[in-house]
Coordinates of C-alpha atoms in Angstrom, one line a residue:
Chain H
E1 CA -138.7 38.9 -144.2
P2 CA -134.0 39.3 -144.4
E3 CA -133.0 37.9 -140.8
V4 CA -130.2 37.7 -138.8
T5 CA -128.9 34.0 -137.8
Q6 CA -126.6 31.5 -135.2
T7 CA -125.1 28.7 -135.4
P8 CA -125.0 27.0 -133.2
S9 CA -128.3 26.1 -131.9
H10 CA -126.8 25.4 -128.4
Q11 CA -122.9 24.9 -127.5
V12 CA -122.1 22.9 -124.8
T13 CA -118.5 23.3 -124.4
Q14 CA -115.7 22.2 -121.1
M15 CA -113.9 24.5 -118.6
G16 CA -110.9 26.1 -120.9
Q17 CA -111.5 24.5 -124.2
E18 CA -112.0 27.0 -127.5
V19 CA -115.4 28.4 -128.5
I20 CA -116.7 30.0 -131.6
L21 CA -119.9 31.5 -132.2
R22 CA -121.5 32.2 -135.7
C23 CA -123.5 34.5 -137.0
V24 CA -124.4 35.1 -140.2
P25 CA -125.9 39.0 -140.5
I26 CA -128.3 40.6 -142.3
S27 CA -126.8 40.9 -146.2
N28 CA -126.9 44.4 -146.8
H29 CA -126.1 45.2 -142.9
L30 CA -123.1 46.7 -142.2
Y31 CA -122.9 47.3 -137.8
F32 CA -122.6 44.0 -135.5
Y33 CA -122.6 43.4 -132.5
W34 CA -122.6 40.5 -129.5
Y35 CA -124.5 40.4 -126.1
R36 CA -124.7 38.1 -123.9
Q37 CA -127.3 37.1 -121.4
I38 CA -126.6 34.9 -118.1
L39 CA -129.1 33.2 -116.9
G40 CA -131.4 35.3 -114.8
Q41 CA -129.9 38.4 -116.2
K42 CA -129.8 40.9 -118.6
V43 CA -128.6 41.5 -121.5
E44 CA -125.1 43.0 -122.0
F45 CA -122.8 44.6 -124.8
L46 CA -120.0 43.4 -125.8
V47 CA -118.4 44.7 -129.3
S48 CA -120.0 45.9 -132.2
F49 CA -117.7 45.4 -135.1
Y50 CA -117.9 48.3 -138.8
N51 CA -115.2 48.1 -141.3
N52 CA -113.4 45.2 -140.1
E53 CA -112.7 46.4 -137.2
I54 CA -114.0 46.7 -133.5
S55 CA -116.0 50.0 -133.2
E56 CA -116.7 49.6 -129.7
K57 CA -115.9 47.5 -127.0
S58 CA -117.5 46.7 -123.0
E59 CA -115.6 46.3 -120.1
I60 CA -116.1 42.4 -120.8
F61 CA -114.4 41.8 -123.4
D62 CA -111.1 41.0 -122.4
D63 CA -108.7 39.0 -124.3
Q64 CA -110.4 36.0 -124.3
F65 CA -112.5 37.3 -126.9
S66 CA -111.6 37.9 -130.2
V67 CA -114.6 39.1 -134.0
E68 CA -113.9 38.9 -137.0
R69 CA -115.7 38.1 -140.2
P70 CA -113.9 36.0 -142.4
D71 CA -115.9 35.8 -145.6
G72 CA -118.8 38.4 -146.6
S73 CA -121.5 36.9 -144.8
N74 CA -120.9 35.1 -140.9
F75 CA -119.4 37.5 -138.7
T76 CA -118.1 34.7 -135.5
L77 CA -117.2 35.5 -132.0
K78 CA -114.6 33.3 -130.8
I79 CA -113.8 32.5 -126.8
R80 CA -109.5 31.6 -126.3
S81 CA -110.6 29.8 -123.0
T82 CA -113.8 29.6 -121.5
K83 CA -115.1 30.1 -118.4
L84 CA -117.8 28.1 -116.5
E85 CA -119.5 32.3 -116.1
D86 CA -119.4 32.7 -119.9
S87 CA -121.9 30.5 -119.8
A88 CA -124.7 32.1 -121.1
M89 CA -127.1 33.2 -124.7
Y90 CA -125.3 34.5 -127.1
F91 CA -127.3 37.2 -129.1
C92 CA -126.2 38.8 -132.2
A93 CA -127.0 41.7 -134.0
S94 CA -127.0 44.5 -137.2
S95 CA -128.4 47.0 -138.0
E96 CA -128.0 49.9 -141.9
E97 CA -125.3 51.4 -142.6
G98 CA -127.2 54.4 -142.3
R99 CA -129.7 53.2 -139.5
E100 CA -127.3 52.2 -136.6
D101 CA -130.3 52.4 -134.3
T102 CA -133.0 49.9 -135.2
Q103 CA -131.0 46.3 -134.7
Y104 CA -131.8 43.2 -136.1
F105 CA -131.7 40.3 -133.3
G106 CA -131.0 36.3 -133.7
P107 CA -132.7 33.7 -132.0
G108 CA -129.2 33.7 -129.5
T109 CA -127.4 30.9 -129.2
R110 CA -126.9 29.0 -125.5
L111 CA -123.0 28.0 -124.4
T112 CA -122.4 25.5 -121.5
V113 CA -119.2 25.0 -120.5
L114 CA -119.2 23.1 -117.7
Chain R
K1 CA -122.0 54.1 -117.7
N2 CA -126.1 54.4 -118.1
E3 CA -128.1 53.3 -114.7
V4 CA -131.0 52.0 -116.3
E5 CA -133.7 51.1 -114.7
Q6 CA -137.2 49.8 -116.2
S7 CA -141.1 48.9 -113.5
P8 CA -142.4 46.7 -112.3
Q9 CA -140.3 43.9 -113.2
N10 CA -142.9 41.8 -112.6
L11 CA -147.1 42.6 -114.6
T12 CA -150.1 40.0 -115.0
A13 CA -152.5 41.9 -116.9
Q14 CA -156.2 40.9 -117.2
E15 CA -156.8 40.4 -121.2
G16 CA -158.0 44.0 -123.1
E17 CA -156.0 45.7 -119.4
F18 CA -154.1 48.7 -120.4
I19 CA -150.7 48.1 -119.4
T20 CA -147.7 50.8 -119.0
I21 CA -143.8 50.1 -118.4
N22 CA -141.7 52.4 -117.6
C23 CA -138.0 52.9 -118.0
S24 CA -135.5 55.9 -117.0
Y25 CA -131.9 56.0 -117.2
S26 CA -129.5 58.4 -116.0
V27 CA -127.4 59.7 -119.1
G28 CA -128.2 61.6 -122.3
I29 CA -128.2 59.6 -124.7
S30 CA -129.1 59.2 -128.7
A31 CA -132.0 55.9 -128.6
L32 CA -133.4 54.2 -127.0
H33 CA -134.6 51.1 -127.9
W34 CA -137.8 48.8 -126.6
L35 CA -137.4 44.8 -127.5
Q36 CA -139.4 41.7 -126.7
Q37 CA -138.2 38.7 -125.8
H38 CA -139.8 36.0 -125.6
P39 CA -140.0 33.0 -123.4
G40 CA -138.1 30.8 -125.8
G41 CA -135.1 33.7 -125.2
G42 CA -136.0 35.5 -129.3
I43 CA -134.8 39.2 -128.7
V44 CA -137.7 40.7 -131.3
S45 CA -136.7 44.4 -131.6
L46 CA -139.9 47.4 -131.0
F47 CA -139.2 50.4 -131.6
M48 CA -136.5 52.7 -131.8
L49 CA -137.3 56.5 -129.9
S50 CA -134.7 59.4 -130.1
S51 CA -138.2 62.3 -129.8
G52 CA -141.6 62.3 -129.0
K53 CA -143.8 58.8 -129.6
K54 CA -144.6 56.2 -132.1
K55 CA -146.7 54.0 -132.6
H56 CA -147.3 49.6 -134.0
G57 CA -150.0 48.6 -134.2
R58 CA -151.3 47.7 -130.1
L59 CA -148.2 49.0 -128.5
I60 CA -146.9 52.4 -128.6
A61 CA -144.2 53.7 -127.1
T62 CA -142.8 57.4 -125.4
I63 CA -140.1 58.3 -124.7
N64 CA -139.3 62.6 -122.3
I65 CA -135.8 63.5 -123.1
Q66 CA -135.9 66.1 -120.9
E67 CA -137.1 63.4 -118.1
K68 CA -135.0 60.8 -119.2
H69 CA -137.6 58.8 -118.6
S70 CA -139.8 56.1 -121.4
S71 CA -142.7 54.2 -121.4
L72 CA -144.2 51.5 -123.2
H73 CA -148.2 51.1 -123.6
I74 CA -149.8 48.4 -125.2
T75 CA -153.4 48.2 -125.6
A76 CA -156.3 46.1 -125.0
S77 CA -153.5 43.3 -123.8
H78 CA -153.8 39.8 -125.1
P79 CA -151.8 36.7 -123.8
R80 CA -149.2 36.6 -127.0
D81 CA -148.4 39.6 -125.7
S82 CA -146.9 37.8 -123.0
A83 CA -143.5 38.5 -122.7
V84 CA -140.3 40.1 -120.9
Y85 CA -140.0 43.8 -122.6
I86 CA -136.9 45.8 -122.9
C87 CA -135.8 48.6 -122.2
A88 CA -131.8 49.7 -124.5
V89 CA -129.9 53.6 -124.8
R90 CA -127.6 53.7 -126.6
F91 CA -125.0 56.3 -124.7
G92 CA -122.0 57.0 -127.4
N93 CA -121.2 53.9 -128.6
Q94 CA -122.2 51.1 -126.4
F95 CA -125.5 49.9 -125.7
Y96 CA -126.8 49.7 -121.5
F97 CA -129.3 47.4 -121.0
G98 CA -131.7 46.9 -118.4
T99 CA -132.8 44.3 -116.0
G100 CA -136.7 43.7 -118.2
T101 CA -140.5 43.8 -117.3
S102 CA -142.3 40.5 -117.1
L103 CA -145.5 40.6 -118.3
T104 CA -148.3 37.3 -118.2
V105 CA -151.7 38.4 -120.1
I106 CA -154.5 36.1 -118.9
P107 CA -157.2 35.2 -120.4

């Protein structure tokens, strides 16, 4: 069964450094999402992406964040200058056109900012 | 903004028990999801509902649009059902999540 993959599974970085989290959505999916979950807290929506542009973003998704689909398979989340409070699990998800409400989640990347 | 509330926050059950987890939300939505998050952190989508009821194996999900309420039921619970169950609603193009219900099923 096709699945969403994410790399790395765990990323440790120093405060102020840039990080790029990578996701490979399911191949025929056209809607892509990033979520984050700070340890012990609820999952939060960050951004949705369709047709090579952001379709919706939350108030969390400020200028420090950006998303990109650099090629036909990858979908990335970049955090320009990481802060301690960016430490969280980041989940990527994707869905098919016409079935946007059914999302498939990746296993997550745990980001630790020191 | 949509407020999503789940109850209970924690639930311990004996194997075989019937379990109900509740979710309520504050504003009209286009869809509601039930998700399962395993102890390792991975998230699996269980159901997407916009009306009525859905059943998959021992899992049943219902939604009452007028009352802005959904329930997830697990029949004949099993230790492998132990996980966090999360309700999430789609409002416009944004998704809002509940804090989750941590379920532990004891053999």
